[in-house]
Short mmCIF file of C-alpha atoms in Angstrom, two decimals:
data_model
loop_
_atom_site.label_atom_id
_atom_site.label_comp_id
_atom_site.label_asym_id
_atom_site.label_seq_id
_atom_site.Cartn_x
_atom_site.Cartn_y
_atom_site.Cartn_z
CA UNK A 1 57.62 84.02 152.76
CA UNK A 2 55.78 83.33 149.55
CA UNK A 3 53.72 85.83 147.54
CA UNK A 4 50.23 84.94 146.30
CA UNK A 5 49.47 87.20 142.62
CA UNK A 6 46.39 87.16 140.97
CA UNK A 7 45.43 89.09 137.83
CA UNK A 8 41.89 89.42 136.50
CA UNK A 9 40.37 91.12 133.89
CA UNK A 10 36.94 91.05 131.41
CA UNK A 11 35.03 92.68 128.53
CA UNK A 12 31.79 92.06 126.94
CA UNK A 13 31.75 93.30 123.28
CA UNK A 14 29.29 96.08 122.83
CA UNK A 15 26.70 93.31 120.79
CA UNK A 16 26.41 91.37 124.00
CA UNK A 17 24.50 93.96 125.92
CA UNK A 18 20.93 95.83 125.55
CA UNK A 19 22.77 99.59 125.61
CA UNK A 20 25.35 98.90 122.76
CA UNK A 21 27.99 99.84 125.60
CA UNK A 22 31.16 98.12 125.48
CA UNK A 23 32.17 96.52 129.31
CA UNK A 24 35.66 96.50 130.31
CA UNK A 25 37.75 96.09 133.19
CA UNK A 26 41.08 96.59 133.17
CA UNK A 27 43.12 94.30 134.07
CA UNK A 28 43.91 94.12 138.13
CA UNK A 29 46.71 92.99 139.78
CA UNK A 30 46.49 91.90 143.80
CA UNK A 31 49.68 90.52 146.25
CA UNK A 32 48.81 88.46 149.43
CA UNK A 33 51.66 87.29 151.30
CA UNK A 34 51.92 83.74 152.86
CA UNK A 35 53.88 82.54 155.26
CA UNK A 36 54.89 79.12 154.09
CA UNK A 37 54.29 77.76 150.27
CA UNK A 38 51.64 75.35 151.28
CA UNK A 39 49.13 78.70 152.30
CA UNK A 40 49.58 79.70 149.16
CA UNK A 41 49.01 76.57 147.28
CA UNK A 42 45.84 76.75 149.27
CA UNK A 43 44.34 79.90 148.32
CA UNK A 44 46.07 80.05 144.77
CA UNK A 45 43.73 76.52 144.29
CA UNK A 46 40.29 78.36 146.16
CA UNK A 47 40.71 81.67 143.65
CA UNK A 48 41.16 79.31 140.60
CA UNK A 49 37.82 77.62 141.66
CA UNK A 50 35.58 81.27 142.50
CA UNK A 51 37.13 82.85 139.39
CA UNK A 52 36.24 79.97 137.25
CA UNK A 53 33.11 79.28 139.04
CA UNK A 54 32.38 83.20 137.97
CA UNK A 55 32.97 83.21 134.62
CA UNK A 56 30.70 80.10 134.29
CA UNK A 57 28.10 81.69 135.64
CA UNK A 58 28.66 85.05 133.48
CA UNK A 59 28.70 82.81 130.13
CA UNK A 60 25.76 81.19 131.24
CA UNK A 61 24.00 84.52 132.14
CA UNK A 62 25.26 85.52 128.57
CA UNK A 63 23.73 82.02 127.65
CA UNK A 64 20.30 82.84 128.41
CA UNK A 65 20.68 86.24 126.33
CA UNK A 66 21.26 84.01 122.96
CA UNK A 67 18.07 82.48 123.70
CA UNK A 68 16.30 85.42 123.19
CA UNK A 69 18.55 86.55 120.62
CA UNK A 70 20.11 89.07 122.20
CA UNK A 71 23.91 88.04 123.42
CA UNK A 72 26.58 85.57 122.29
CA UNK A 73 29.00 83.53 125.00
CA UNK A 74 31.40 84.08 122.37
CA UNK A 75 31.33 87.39 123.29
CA UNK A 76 32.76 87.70 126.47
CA UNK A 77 36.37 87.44 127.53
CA UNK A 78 37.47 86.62 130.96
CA UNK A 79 41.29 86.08 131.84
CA UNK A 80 42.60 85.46 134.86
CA UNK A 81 46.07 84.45 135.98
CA UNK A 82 47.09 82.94 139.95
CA UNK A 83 50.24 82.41 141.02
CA UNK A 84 52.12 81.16 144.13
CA UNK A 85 56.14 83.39 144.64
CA UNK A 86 58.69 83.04 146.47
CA UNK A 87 59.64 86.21 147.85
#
């Protein structure tokens, strides 16, 4: 049995937005079990690719703000950690 764990979090600093609001979410932690290593490897490999895919399109969102003036990239943090367990 093998575990998949995933942990995800983000904030945008309170310059980044129109309201002056800081964005934050804190940090989550998810378990999905797998019956043999190579389901794992699977997903683990198809969550790297949406979470990255995600925060591309967040920055570039955040992109589009700079050209206007009002948002950096630079301001946004996104971590994300996947891993594949044995149980």
């Amino acid at each position: 049995m093998w575990v998949l764990m995933y942990v995800f979090s983000y904030s945008v600093s309170p310059a980044a937005t129109s309201d002056r609001a800081e964005w934050r979410l804190l940090p989550t932690v998810v378990f999905q079990e797998f019956s043999d290593e190579e389901r794992c490897k699977k997903a683990k490999a198809t969550l790297e690719a949406s979470l990255s895919e995600a925060g591309a399109k967040l920055r570039s969102g955040l992109e589009d703000l700079k050209s206007i003036g009002k948002g950096d990239p630079a301001q946004i943090i996104i971590a994300y950690n996947v891993e594949c367990l044995p149980k």
